[in-house]
Coordinates of C-alpha atoms in Angstrom, one line a residue:
X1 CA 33.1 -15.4 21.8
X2 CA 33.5 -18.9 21.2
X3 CA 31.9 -19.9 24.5
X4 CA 28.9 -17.8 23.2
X5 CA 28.4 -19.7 19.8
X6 CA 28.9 -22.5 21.3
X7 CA 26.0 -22.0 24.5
X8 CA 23.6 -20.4 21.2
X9 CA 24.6 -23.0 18.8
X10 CA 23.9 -20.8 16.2
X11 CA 27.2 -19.3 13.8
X12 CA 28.2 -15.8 13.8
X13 CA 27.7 -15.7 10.1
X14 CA 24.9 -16.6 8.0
X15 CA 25.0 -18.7 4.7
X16 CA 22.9 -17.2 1.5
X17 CA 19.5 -19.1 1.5
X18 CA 19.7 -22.1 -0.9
X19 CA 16.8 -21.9 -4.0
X20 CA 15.2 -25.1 -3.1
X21 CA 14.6 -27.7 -6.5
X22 CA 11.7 -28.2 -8.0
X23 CA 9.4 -31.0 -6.1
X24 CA 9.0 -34.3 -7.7
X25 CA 5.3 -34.1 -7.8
X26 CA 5.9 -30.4 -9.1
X27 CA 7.5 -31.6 -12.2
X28 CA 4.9 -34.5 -12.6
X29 CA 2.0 -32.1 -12.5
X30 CA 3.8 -29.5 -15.0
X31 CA 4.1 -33.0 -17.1
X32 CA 0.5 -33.5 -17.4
X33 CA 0.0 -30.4 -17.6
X34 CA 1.7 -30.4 -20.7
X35 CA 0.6 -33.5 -21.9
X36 CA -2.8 -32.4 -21.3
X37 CA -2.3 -29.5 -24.0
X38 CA -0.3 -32.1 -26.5
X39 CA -3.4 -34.1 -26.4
X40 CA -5.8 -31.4 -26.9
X41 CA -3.4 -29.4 -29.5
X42 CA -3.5 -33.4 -31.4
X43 CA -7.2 -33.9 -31.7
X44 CA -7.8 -30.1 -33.1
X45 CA -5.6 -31.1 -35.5
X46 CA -6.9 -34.5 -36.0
X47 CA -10.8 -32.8 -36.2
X48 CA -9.7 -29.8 -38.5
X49 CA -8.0 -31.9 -41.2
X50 CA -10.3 -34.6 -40.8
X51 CA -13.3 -32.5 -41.5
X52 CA -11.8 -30.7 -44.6
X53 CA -10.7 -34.3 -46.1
X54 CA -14.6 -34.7 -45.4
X55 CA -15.3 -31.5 -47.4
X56 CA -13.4 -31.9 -50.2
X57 CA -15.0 -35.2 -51.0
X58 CA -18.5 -34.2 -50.5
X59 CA -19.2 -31.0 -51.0
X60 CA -18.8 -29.0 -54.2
X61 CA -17.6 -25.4 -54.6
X62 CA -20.8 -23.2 -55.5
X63 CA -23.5 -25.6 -54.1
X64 CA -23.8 -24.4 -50.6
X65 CA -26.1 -27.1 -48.5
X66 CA -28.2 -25.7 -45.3
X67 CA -27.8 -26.9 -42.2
X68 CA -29.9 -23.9 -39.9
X69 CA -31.6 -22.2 -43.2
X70 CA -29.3 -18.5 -44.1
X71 CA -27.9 -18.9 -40.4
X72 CA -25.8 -22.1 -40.8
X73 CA -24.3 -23.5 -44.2
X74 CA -22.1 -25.8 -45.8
X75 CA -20.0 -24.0 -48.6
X76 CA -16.6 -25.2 -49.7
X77 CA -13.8 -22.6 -50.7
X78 CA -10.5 -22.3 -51.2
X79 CA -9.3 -19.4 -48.8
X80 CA -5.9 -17.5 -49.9
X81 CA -6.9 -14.9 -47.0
X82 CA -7.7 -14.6 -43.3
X83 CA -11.3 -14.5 -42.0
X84 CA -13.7 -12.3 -44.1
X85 CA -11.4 -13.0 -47.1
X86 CA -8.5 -10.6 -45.5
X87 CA -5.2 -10.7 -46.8
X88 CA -5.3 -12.2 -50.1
X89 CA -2.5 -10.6 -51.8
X90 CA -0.1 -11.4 -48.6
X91 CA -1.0 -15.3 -48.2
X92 CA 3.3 -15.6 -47.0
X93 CA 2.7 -13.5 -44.2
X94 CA -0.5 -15.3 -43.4
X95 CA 2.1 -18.3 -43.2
X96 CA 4.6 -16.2 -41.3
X97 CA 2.1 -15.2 -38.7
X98 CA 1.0 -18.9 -38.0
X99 CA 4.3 -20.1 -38.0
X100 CA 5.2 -17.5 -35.1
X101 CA 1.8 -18.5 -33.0
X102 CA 3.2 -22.2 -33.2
X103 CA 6.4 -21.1 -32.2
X104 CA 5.1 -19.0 -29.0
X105 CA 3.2 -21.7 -28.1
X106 CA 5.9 -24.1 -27.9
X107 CA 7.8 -21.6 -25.9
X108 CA 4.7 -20.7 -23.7
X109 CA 4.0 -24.8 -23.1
X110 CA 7.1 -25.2 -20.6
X111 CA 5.6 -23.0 -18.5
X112 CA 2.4 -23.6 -18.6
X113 CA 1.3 -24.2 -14.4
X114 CA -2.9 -24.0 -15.1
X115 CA -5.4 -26.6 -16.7
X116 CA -7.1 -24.1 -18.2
X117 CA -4.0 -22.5 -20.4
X118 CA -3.3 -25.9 -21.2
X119 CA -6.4 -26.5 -22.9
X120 CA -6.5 -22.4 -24.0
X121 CA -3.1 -23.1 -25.6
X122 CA -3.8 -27.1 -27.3
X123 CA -6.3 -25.3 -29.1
X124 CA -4.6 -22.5 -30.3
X125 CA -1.7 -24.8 -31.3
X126 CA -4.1 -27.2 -33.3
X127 CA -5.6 -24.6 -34.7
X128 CA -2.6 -22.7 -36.0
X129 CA -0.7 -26.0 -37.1
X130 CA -4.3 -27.0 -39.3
X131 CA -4.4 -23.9 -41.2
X132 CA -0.5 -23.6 -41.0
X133 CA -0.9 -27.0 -42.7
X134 CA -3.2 -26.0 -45.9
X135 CA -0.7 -23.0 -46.4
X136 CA 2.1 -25.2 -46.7
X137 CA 1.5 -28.4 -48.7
X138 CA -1.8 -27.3 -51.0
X139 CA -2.1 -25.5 -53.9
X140 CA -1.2 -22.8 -55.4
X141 CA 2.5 -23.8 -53.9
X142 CA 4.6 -23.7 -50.7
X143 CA 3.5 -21.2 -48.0
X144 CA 0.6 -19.4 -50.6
X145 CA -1.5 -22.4 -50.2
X146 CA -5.1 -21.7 -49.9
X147 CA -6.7 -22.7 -46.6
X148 CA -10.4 -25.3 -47.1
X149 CA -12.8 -23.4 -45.3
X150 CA -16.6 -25.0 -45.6
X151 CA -18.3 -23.6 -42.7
X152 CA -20.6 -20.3 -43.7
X153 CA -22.0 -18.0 -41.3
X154 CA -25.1 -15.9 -42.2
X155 CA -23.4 -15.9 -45.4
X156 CA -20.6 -13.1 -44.0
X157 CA -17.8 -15.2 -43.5
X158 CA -16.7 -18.9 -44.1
X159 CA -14.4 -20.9 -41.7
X160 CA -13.4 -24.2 -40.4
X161 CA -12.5 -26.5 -37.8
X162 CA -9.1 -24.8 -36.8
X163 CA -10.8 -21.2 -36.9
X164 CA -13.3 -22.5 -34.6
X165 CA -10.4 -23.8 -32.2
X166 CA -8.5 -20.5 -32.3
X167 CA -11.7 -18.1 -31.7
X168 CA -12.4 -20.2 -28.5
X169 CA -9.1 -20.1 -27.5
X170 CA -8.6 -16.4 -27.6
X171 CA -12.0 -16.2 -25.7
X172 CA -10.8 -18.5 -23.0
X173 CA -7.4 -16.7 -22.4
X174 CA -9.2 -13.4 -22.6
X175 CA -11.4 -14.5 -19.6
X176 CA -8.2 -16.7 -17.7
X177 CA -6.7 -13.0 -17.9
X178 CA -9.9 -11.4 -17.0
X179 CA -9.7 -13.5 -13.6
X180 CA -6.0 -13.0 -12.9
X181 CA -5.2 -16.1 -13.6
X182 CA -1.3 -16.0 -15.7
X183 CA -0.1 -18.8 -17.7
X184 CA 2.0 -20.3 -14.7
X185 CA -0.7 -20.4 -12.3
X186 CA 0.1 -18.2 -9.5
X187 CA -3.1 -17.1 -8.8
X188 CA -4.8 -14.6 -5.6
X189 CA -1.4 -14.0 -4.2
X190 CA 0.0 -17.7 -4.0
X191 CA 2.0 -19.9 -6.1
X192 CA -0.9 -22.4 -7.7
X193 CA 0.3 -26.1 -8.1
X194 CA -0.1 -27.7 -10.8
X195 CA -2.0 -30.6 -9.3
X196 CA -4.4 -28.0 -8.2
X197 CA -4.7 -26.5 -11.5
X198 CA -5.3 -29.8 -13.1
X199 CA -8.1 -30.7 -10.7
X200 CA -9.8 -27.6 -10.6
X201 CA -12.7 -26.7 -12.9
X202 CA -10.8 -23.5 -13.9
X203 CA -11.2 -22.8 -17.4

């Protein structure tokens, strides 16, 4: 027997496969990759609260201004509700609900293996944290604060900068999912790095 391993060279018993560690440049693209959705979760923030800072000093509630006639208007409001004036009795669970998106996201960002759900997910995050924002520090008080919207559509609904930011980003992940494309990026059968990811055009 030993004369048999030793002509083969191969042991009579195998060891359990090792799980092999993550690659260097693995880890560096999942780092950009997540910087990448920091940066863009940053600047909605930056754009949303900028905008309503703008609002507030130039605009005046009950004087809508036209920008595309009835289609397109500038009308400040002070929103205690969701979109279409939802929920404005339950303003805390508004709060409740954005604070549980931000949270998700967090979780969802150390995984995140795709360009595309990295934009998808900075926009969601800047989006939540800007109206997440308003409910927090304005009045009527902690968590019931009522959100600056200024944005009027067709005179239906009126929005902002961070509503903008979370409408595209459910459209985005609706069409990322649509092409089977999950937040890690394993995509058509095959583990996607994320130095592909980041250099495709994927959205």
């Amino acid at each position: 027997m030993h004369a048999m391993q030793d002509e083969t060279g191969t042991p009579l018993t195998s060891s359990p496969p090792s799980t092999p560690a993550p690659a260097p440049d693995d880890r560096q693209g999942r780092s950009r990759l997540f910087a990448l959705l920091i940066g863009v979760g940053v600047l909605t923030l930056v754009l949303d609260q900028g905008s309503k800072v703008w609002a507030l000093g130039a605009l005046t509630p009950g004087e809508p201004r036209d920008l595309l006639g009835p289609v397109l208007r500038l009308n400040l409001i002070r929103n205690p509700g969701a979109a279409f004036s939802l929920g404005d009795s339950v303003t805390w669970l508004l709060t409740i609900v954005a604070l549980g998106i931000v949270v998700w996201v967090g979780r969802a960002a150390t995984r995140v293996g795709h360009s595309g759900w990295a934009v998808t997910l900075g926009m969601l995050l800047g989006g939540a944290v800007g109206n997440l924002i308003d409910r927090i520090l304005r009045a009527p008080g902690f968590g019931r604060g009522h959100v600056v919207d200024f944005i009027d559509y067709f005179g239906l609904f009126i929005g902002n900068v961070a509503d903008i930011a979370i409408v595209v980003a459910a459209a985005a992940g609706a069409v990322l999912a649509l092409r089977g494309i999950p937040l890690e990026g394993v995509t058509h059968g095959r583990h996607e790095t994320p130095e592909d990811s980041a250099g495709s055009d994927d959205v």
